[in-house]
């Protein structure tokens, strides 16, 4: 897909908890086509300690308001600076980047979208696109505590919602891979994004059941276009750049211990 270099204007920046902000951006012209699973590179201005853009998953695209949303985890100087943006601020952005999720051929397909931590970000846009095609997805979201589960009402608008927390404060206790829906319900396709051990466990479960499964990798990225080689992943095709060949991969492409 064609890439665009755009000056986007902040319309809203909402602090969700101590670690995440919900950033909404708009453009003077209609936003370009974007697929679920793709990402953007956001430039960080005014931070002398930040030289590289920050890769952020496309969280949602609101065509009526001409907005693109980003769920930003505040982990370093760059993301914390983005998290301090105010309405009216301009953020230079390159999008859309990478390859997105493969959508099912049949709207009636039973799909499960699994997100852990910041990995819930691409699942909202994916769920909305699936719902618009006539498919009602199931969301399985995991976090450490109830306070770490974000935007549950947004996800529930597009499908059935299931949660796990490590302390049992919301949903079932434990990791997402131990949730009863994953253990006792069959699906035609599973999508996952989150910590690598979580995705590997979901992929192993999908492979055991011969269920199609795609995962969105979160390797460390710098350039976002496959030039710097810092996000390399070893696959059946050899070493590839996640930012260019991914971030979404079929699990059969990955050399994971499944």
Short mmCIF file of N, CA and C in Angstrom, two decimals, residues 4-137:
data_model
loop_
_atom_site.label_atom_id
_atom_site.label_comp_id
_atom_site.label_asym_id
_atom_site.label_seq_id
_atom_site.Cartn_x
_atom_site.Cartn_y
_atom_site.Cartn_z
N UNK A 4 2.03 7.45 3.32
CA UNK A 4 1.78 8.88 3.33
C UNK A 4 2.54 9.54 4.48
N UNK A 5 3.10 10.71 4.20
CA UNK A 5 3.73 11.53 5.22
C UNK A 5 2.78 12.69 5.50
N UNK A 6 2.16 12.67 6.70
CA UNK A 6 1.09 13.60 6.99
C UNK A 6 1.35 14.34 8.30
N UNK A 7 0.96 15.61 8.33
CA UNK A 7 0.90 16.36 9.58
C UNK A 7 -0.50 16.18 10.15
N UNK A 8 -0.59 15.42 11.23
CA UNK A 8 -1.89 15.14 11.84
C UNK A 8 -2.06 16.00 13.09
N UNK A 9 -3.28 16.44 13.31
CA UNK A 9 -3.60 17.31 14.43
C UNK A 9 -4.29 16.54 15.55
N UNK A 10 -3.83 16.73 16.76
CA UNK A 10 -4.43 16.06 17.91
C UNK A 10 -5.82 16.63 18.18
N UNK A 11 -6.83 15.76 18.22
CA UNK A 11 -8.18 16.18 18.58
C UNK A 11 -8.51 15.82 20.03
N UNK A 12 -7.88 14.76 20.54
CA UNK A 12 -8.12 14.37 21.93
C UNK A 12 -6.96 13.51 22.41
N UNK A 13 -6.60 13.70 23.66
CA UNK A 13 -5.59 12.87 24.31
C UNK A 13 -6.13 12.53 25.69
N UNK A 14 -6.55 11.29 25.87
CA UNK A 14 -7.18 10.88 27.12
C UNK A 14 -6.28 9.92 27.88
N UNK A 15 -5.98 10.25 29.12
CA UNK A 15 -5.18 9.38 29.98
C UNK A 15 -6.09 8.26 30.50
N UNK A 16 -5.74 7.01 30.18
CA UNK A 16 -6.56 5.87 30.58
C UNK A 16 -6.15 5.34 31.95
N UNK A 17 -4.87 5.32 32.22
CA UNK A 17 -4.34 4.98 33.54
C UNK A 17 -2.91 5.50 33.61
N UNK A 18 -2.15 5.02 34.55
CA UNK A 18 -0.79 5.56 34.72
C UNK A 18 0.14 5.20 33.57
N UNK A 19 -0.24 4.21 32.77
CA UNK A 19 0.68 3.69 31.76
C UNK A 19 0.22 3.86 30.32
N UNK A 20 -1.01 4.29 30.08
CA UNK A 20 -1.54 4.36 28.72
C UNK A 20 -2.30 5.65 28.47
N UNK A 21 -2.18 6.17 27.23
CA UNK A 21 -3.03 7.27 26.77
C UNK A 21 -3.70 6.85 25.47
N UNK A 22 -4.84 7.47 25.23
CA UNK A 22 -5.64 7.21 24.03
C UNK A 22 -5.58 8.48 23.20
N UNK A 23 -4.82 8.43 22.10
CA UNK A 23 -4.53 9.61 21.29
C UNK A 23 -5.33 9.55 19.99
N UNK A 24 -6.07 10.63 19.71
CA UNK A 24 -6.85 10.73 18.48
C UNK A 24 -6.28 11.85 17.62
N UNK A 25 -6.07 11.53 16.33
CA UNK A 25 -5.49 12.50 15.40
C UNK A 25 -6.36 12.63 14.17
N UNK A 26 -6.34 13.80 13.56
CA UNK A 26 -7.09 14.02 12.33
C UNK A 26 -6.21 14.72 11.30
N UNK A 27 -6.71 14.78 10.06
CA UNK A 27 -5.97 15.40 8.97
C UNK A 27 -6.86 16.40 8.25
N UNK A 28 -6.23 17.34 7.55
CA UNK A 28 -6.99 18.33 6.79
C UNK A 28 -7.71 17.68 5.62
N UNK A 29 -7.14 16.61 5.08
CA UNK A 29 -7.72 15.88 3.97
C UNK A 29 -8.19 14.51 4.47
N UNK A 30 -9.02 13.79 3.69
CA UNK A 30 -9.45 12.46 4.13
C UNK A 30 -8.25 11.55 4.37
N UNK A 31 -8.30 10.80 5.46
CA UNK A 31 -7.21 9.88 5.78
C UNK A 31 -7.11 8.79 4.73
N UNK A 32 -5.92 8.29 4.46
CA UNK A 32 -5.74 7.25 3.44
C UNK A 32 -6.28 5.91 3.91
N UNK A 33 -6.41 4.95 3.00
CA UNK A 33 -6.83 3.59 3.40
C UNK A 33 -5.82 3.00 4.37
N UNK A 34 -6.32 2.28 5.36
CA UNK A 34 -5.50 1.60 6.35
C UNK A 34 -6.13 0.26 6.67
N UNK A 35 -5.29 -0.76 6.85
CA UNK A 35 -5.78 -2.09 7.15
C UNK A 35 -5.50 -2.44 8.61
N UNK A 36 -6.38 -3.21 9.23
CA UNK A 36 -6.12 -3.66 10.60
C UNK A 36 -4.81 -4.43 10.68
N UNK A 37 -4.00 -4.09 11.65
CA UNK A 37 -2.70 -4.73 11.81
C UNK A 37 -1.54 -3.89 11.33
N UNK A 38 -1.82 -2.85 10.54
CA UNK A 38 -0.75 -1.96 10.11
C UNK A 38 -0.41 -0.98 11.23
N UNK A 39 0.67 -0.24 11.04
CA UNK A 39 1.11 0.69 12.08
C UNK A 39 1.56 2.00 11.46
N UNK A 40 1.91 2.95 12.33
CA UNK A 40 2.38 4.25 11.89
C UNK A 40 3.67 4.59 12.62
N UNK A 41 4.44 5.49 12.03
CA UNK A 41 5.65 6.02 12.65
C UNK A 41 5.39 7.47 13.02
N UNK A 42 5.36 7.75 14.33
CA UNK A 42 5.07 9.09 14.82
C UNK A 42 6.36 9.80 15.20
N UNK A 43 6.54 11.01 14.65
CA UNK A 43 7.73 11.79 14.97
C UNK A 43 7.55 12.46 16.34
N UNK A 44 8.61 12.47 17.11
CA UNK A 44 8.58 13.08 18.44
C UNK A 44 9.35 14.39 18.36
N UNK A 45 8.62 15.49 18.39
CA UNK A 45 9.25 16.81 18.34
C UNK A 45 9.43 17.37 19.75
N UNK A 46 10.46 18.18 19.91
CA UNK A 46 10.66 18.87 21.18
C UNK A 46 11.27 18.03 22.27
N UNK A 47 11.78 16.84 21.92
CA UNK A 47 12.42 15.98 22.92
C UNK A 47 13.88 15.80 22.53
N UNK A 48 14.80 16.45 23.20
CA UNK A 48 16.21 16.35 22.81
C UNK A 48 16.79 14.96 22.97
N UNK A 49 16.14 14.09 23.74
CA UNK A 49 16.65 12.73 23.96
C UNK A 49 16.06 11.72 22.98
N UNK A 50 15.17 12.18 22.08
CA UNK A 50 14.49 11.26 21.16
C UNK A 50 14.82 11.65 19.73
N UNK A 51 15.44 10.71 18.99
CA UNK A 51 15.85 11.01 17.62
C UNK A 51 15.05 10.22 16.58
N UNK A 52 14.49 9.09 16.99
CA UNK A 52 13.77 8.22 16.05
C UNK A 52 12.27 8.35 16.25
N UNK A 53 11.54 8.12 15.18
CA UNK A 53 10.09 8.04 15.28
C UNK A 53 9.69 6.84 16.13
N UNK A 54 8.47 6.87 16.63
CA UNK A 54 7.98 5.76 17.44
C UNK A 54 6.93 4.98 16.65
N UNK A 55 7.13 3.64 16.51
CA UNK A 55 6.14 2.82 15.81
C UNK A 55 4.96 2.52 16.72
N UNK A 56 3.76 2.86 16.26
CA UNK A 56 2.55 2.69 17.06
C UNK A 56 1.49 1.99 16.21
N UNK A 57 0.88 0.95 16.76
CA UNK A 57 -0.18 0.23 16.04
C UNK A 57 -1.37 1.15 15.78
N UNK A 58 -1.99 0.96 14.63
CA UNK A 58 -3.24 1.67 14.34
C UNK A 58 -4.34 1.02 15.18
N UNK A 59 -4.89 1.79 16.10
CA UNK A 59 -5.86 1.29 17.06
C UNK A 59 -7.27 1.26 16.49
N UNK A 60 -7.61 2.29 15.72
CA UNK A 60 -8.95 2.38 15.15
C UNK A 60 -8.93 3.51 14.12
N UNK A 61 -9.81 3.41 13.13
CA UNK A 61 -9.99 4.48 12.15
C UNK A 61 -11.46 4.87 12.13
N UNK A 62 -11.73 6.11 12.50
CA UNK A 62 -13.10 6.64 12.53
C UNK A 62 -13.29 7.48 11.27
N UNK A 63 -13.92 6.89 10.26
CA UNK A 63 -14.07 7.58 8.98
C UNK A 63 -15.04 8.75 9.08
N UNK A 64 -16.04 8.66 9.92
CA UNK A 64 -17.00 9.75 10.05
C UNK A 64 -16.32 11.00 10.59
N UNK A 65 -15.45 10.83 11.56
CA UNK A 65 -14.75 11.97 12.15
C UNK A 65 -13.39 12.22 11.50
N UNK A 66 -13.02 11.36 10.54
CA UNK A 66 -11.73 11.45 9.88
C UNK A 66 -10.60 11.42 10.90
N UNK A 67 -10.68 10.45 11.83
CA UNK A 67 -9.69 10.31 12.89
C UNK A 67 -9.01 8.95 12.84
N UNK A 68 -7.76 8.94 13.20
CA UNK A 68 -7.04 7.69 13.45
C UNK A 68 -6.65 7.70 14.92
N UNK A 69 -6.86 6.55 15.57
CA UNK A 69 -6.60 6.46 17.00
C UNK A 69 -5.34 5.65 17.26
N UNK A 70 -4.65 6.01 18.33
CA UNK A 70 -3.48 5.26 18.78
C UNK A 70 -3.58 5.04 20.28
N UNK A 71 -3.30 3.82 20.70
CA UNK A 71 -3.20 3.48 22.12
C UNK A 71 -1.71 3.43 22.44
N UNK A 72 -1.25 4.38 23.24
CA UNK A 72 0.19 4.54 23.46
C UNK A 72 0.56 4.14 24.88
N UNK A 73 1.48 3.19 24.98
CA UNK A 73 2.00 2.78 26.28
C UNK A 73 3.19 3.68 26.61
N UNK A 74 3.17 4.26 27.78
CA UNK A 74 4.20 5.22 28.18
C UNK A 74 5.37 4.47 28.81
N UNK A 75 6.37 4.18 27.98
CA UNK A 75 7.48 3.35 28.45
C UNK A 75 8.83 4.05 28.40
N UNK A 76 8.94 5.13 27.67
CA UNK A 76 10.23 5.81 27.54
C UNK A 76 10.01 7.28 27.23
N UNK A 77 11.12 7.98 26.98
CA UNK A 77 11.06 9.41 26.75
C UNK A 77 10.18 9.75 25.55
N UNK A 78 10.30 8.97 24.46
CA UNK A 78 9.54 9.27 23.25
C UNK A 78 8.04 9.12 23.45
N UNK A 79 7.62 7.98 23.98
CA UNK A 79 6.18 7.75 24.16
C UNK A 79 5.60 8.67 25.24
N UNK A 80 6.39 8.97 26.26
CA UNK A 80 5.90 9.89 27.29
C UNK A 80 5.71 11.30 26.72
N UNK A 81 6.57 11.66 25.77
CA UNK A 81 6.42 12.97 25.13
C UNK A 81 5.16 12.98 24.27
N UNK A 82 4.92 11.89 23.53
CA UNK A 82 3.69 11.80 22.74
C UNK A 82 2.47 11.81 23.66
N UNK A 83 2.61 11.16 24.79
CA UNK A 83 1.51 11.10 25.75
C UNK A 83 1.16 12.43 26.36
N UNK A 84 2.03 13.41 26.21
CA UNK A 84 1.77 14.74 26.75
C UNK A 84 1.20 15.69 25.70
N UNK A 85 0.94 15.18 24.49
CA UNK A 85 0.41 16.04 23.42
C UNK A 85 -0.96 16.59 23.80
N UNK A 86 -1.25 17.79 23.34
CA UNK A 86 -2.50 18.46 23.65
C UNK A 86 -3.31 18.68 22.38
N UNK A 87 -4.63 18.80 22.52
CA UNK A 87 -5.46 19.11 21.34
C UNK A 87 -4.93 20.34 20.61
N UNK A 88 -4.82 20.21 19.30
CA UNK A 88 -4.27 21.29 18.48
C UNK A 88 -2.82 21.08 18.12
N UNK A 89 -2.09 20.27 18.89
CA UNK A 89 -0.71 19.96 18.53
C UNK A 89 -0.66 19.17 17.23
N UNK A 90 0.43 19.32 16.50
CA UNK A 90 0.61 18.62 15.23
C UNK A 90 1.70 17.56 15.38
N UNK A 91 1.40 16.35 14.94
CA UNK A 91 2.35 15.24 14.99
C UNK A 91 2.58 14.74 13.58
N UNK A 92 3.81 14.82 13.11
CA UNK A 92 4.16 14.34 11.78
C UNK A 92 4.17 12.81 11.79
N UNK A 93 3.46 12.21 10.85
CA UNK A 93 3.20 10.77 10.89
C UNK A 93 3.38 10.13 9.53
N UNK A 94 4.00 8.95 9.50
CA UNK A 94 4.08 8.14 8.28
C UNK A 94 3.13 6.96 8.46
N UNK A 95 2.20 6.79 7.50
CA UNK A 95 1.26 5.67 7.59
C UNK A 95 0.62 5.42 6.22
N UNK A 96 0.05 4.24 6.01
CA UNK A 96 0.14 3.05 6.86
C UNK A 96 1.39 2.26 6.50
N UNK A 97 1.97 1.58 7.48
CA UNK A 97 3.18 0.80 7.28
C UNK A 97 2.92 -0.67 7.59
N UNK A 98 3.70 -1.54 6.95
CA UNK A 98 3.60 -2.97 7.21
C UNK A 98 2.40 -3.62 6.55
N UNK A 99 2.25 -4.89 6.84
CA UNK A 99 1.15 -5.70 6.31
C UNK A 99 0.18 -6.06 7.42
N UNK A 100 -1.09 -6.02 7.11
CA UNK A 100 -2.11 -6.24 8.11
C UNK A 100 -2.60 -7.68 8.16
N UNK A 101 -3.68 -7.87 8.92
CA UNK A 101 -4.27 -9.18 9.10
C UNK A 101 -5.02 -9.63 7.83
N UNK A 102 -5.08 -10.93 7.65
CA UNK A 102 -5.87 -11.52 6.56
C UNK A 102 -7.30 -11.69 7.04
N UNK A 103 -8.24 -11.12 6.33
CA UNK A 103 -9.63 -11.21 6.73
C UNK A 103 -10.24 -12.52 6.23
N UNK A 104 -11.17 -13.11 6.97
CA UNK A 104 -11.77 -14.38 6.56
C UNK A 104 -12.59 -14.21 5.28
N UNK A 105 -12.65 -15.30 4.50
CA UNK A 105 -13.41 -15.27 3.24
C UNK A 105 -14.91 -15.22 3.49
N UNK A 106 -15.36 -15.85 4.57
CA UNK A 106 -16.79 -15.93 4.86
C UNK A 106 -17.13 -15.07 6.07
N UNK A 107 -18.15 -14.20 5.94
CA UNK A 107 -18.55 -13.38 7.08
C UNK A 107 -19.02 -14.20 8.28
N UNK A 108 -19.43 -15.43 8.03
CA UNK A 108 -19.94 -16.26 9.12
C UNK A 108 -18.83 -16.94 9.92
N UNK A 109 -17.59 -16.72 9.55
CA UNK A 109 -16.47 -17.37 10.23
C UNK A 109 -16.45 -17.00 11.72
N UNK A 110 -16.14 -18.00 12.53
CA UNK A 110 -15.99 -17.77 13.97
C UNK A 110 -14.55 -17.35 14.23
N UNK A 111 -14.38 -16.13 14.71
CA UNK A 111 -13.04 -15.59 14.91
C UNK A 111 -12.83 -15.21 16.36
N UNK A 112 -11.62 -15.44 16.83
CA UNK A 112 -11.22 -15.07 18.18
C UNK A 112 -10.06 -14.10 18.09
N UNK A 113 -10.17 -12.95 18.74
CA UNK A 113 -9.13 -11.94 18.75
C UNK A 113 -8.56 -11.87 20.16
N UNK A 114 -7.29 -12.22 20.29
CA UNK A 114 -6.64 -12.31 21.60
C UNK A 114 -5.64 -11.17 21.75
N UNK A 115 -5.79 -10.39 22.81
CA UNK A 115 -4.87 -9.28 23.06
C UNK A 115 -4.38 -9.27 24.49
N UNK A 116 -3.10 -9.03 24.66
CA UNK A 116 -2.52 -8.93 26.00
C UNK A 116 -1.71 -7.66 26.14
N UNK A 117 -1.94 -6.90 27.21
CA UNK A 117 -1.20 -5.66 27.40
C UNK A 117 -1.45 -4.69 26.27
N UNK A 118 -0.36 -4.08 25.76
CA UNK A 118 -0.49 -3.14 24.64
C UNK A 118 -0.93 -3.84 23.37
N UNK A 119 -0.90 -5.17 23.36
CA UNK A 119 -1.31 -5.94 22.20
C UNK A 119 -2.80 -5.88 21.90
N UNK A 120 -3.57 -5.26 22.79
CA UNK A 120 -4.99 -5.09 22.48
C UNK A 120 -5.18 -4.04 21.38
N UNK A 121 -4.18 -3.18 21.16
CA UNK A 121 -4.34 -2.02 20.28
C UNK A 121 -4.87 -2.37 18.89
N UNK A 122 -4.24 -3.27 18.12
CA UNK A 122 -4.74 -3.52 16.76
C UNK A 122 -6.04 -4.31 16.73
N UNK A 123 -6.44 -4.90 17.87
CA UNK A 123 -7.63 -5.75 17.88
C UNK A 123 -8.93 -4.97 17.77
N UNK A 124 -8.94 -3.72 18.21
CA UNK A 124 -10.17 -2.93 18.12
C UNK A 124 -10.51 -2.63 16.66
N UNK A 125 -9.54 -2.16 15.91
CA UNK A 125 -9.79 -1.87 14.49
C UNK A 125 -10.12 -3.15 13.72
N UNK A 126 -9.41 -4.23 14.02
CA UNK A 126 -9.71 -5.51 13.36
C UNK A 126 -11.13 -5.94 13.69
N UNK A 127 -11.51 -5.86 14.95
CA UNK A 127 -12.85 -6.25 15.34
C UNK A 127 -13.92 -5.43 14.65
N UNK A 128 -13.68 -4.13 14.51
CA UNK A 128 -14.67 -3.26 13.85
C UNK A 128 -14.83 -3.61 12.38
N UNK A 129 -13.73 -3.94 11.71
CA UNK A 129 -13.79 -4.31 10.29
C UNK A 129 -14.49 -5.66 10.13
N UNK A 130 -14.20 -6.61 11.02
CA UNK A 130 -14.88 -7.89 10.98
C UNK A 130 -16.38 -7.72 11.20
N UNK A 131 -16.75 -6.88 12.18
CA UNK A 131 -18.16 -6.66 12.46
C UNK A 131 -18.86 -6.02 11.27
N UNK A 132 -18.19 -5.10 10.59
CA UNK A 132 -18.79 -4.44 9.43
C UNK A 132 -19.02 -5.40 8.28
N UNK A 133 -18.25 -6.50 8.25
CA UNK A 133 -18.40 -7.50 7.18
C UNK A 133 -19.46 -8.54 7.50
N UNK A 134 -20.05 -8.44 8.68
CA UNK A 134 -21.10 -9.38 9.06
C UNK A 134 -20.65 -10.44 10.03
N UNK A 135 -19.40 -10.37 10.47
CA UNK A 135 -18.86 -11.34 11.42
C UNK A 135 -18.88 -10.73 12.82
N UNK A 136 -19.35 -11.49 13.80
CA UNK A 136 -19.32 -11.01 15.19
C UNK A 136 -18.18 -11.72 15.92
N UNK A 137 -17.06 -11.04 16.07
CA UNK A 137 -15.89 -11.69 16.66
C UNK A 137 -16.02 -11.84 18.17
#
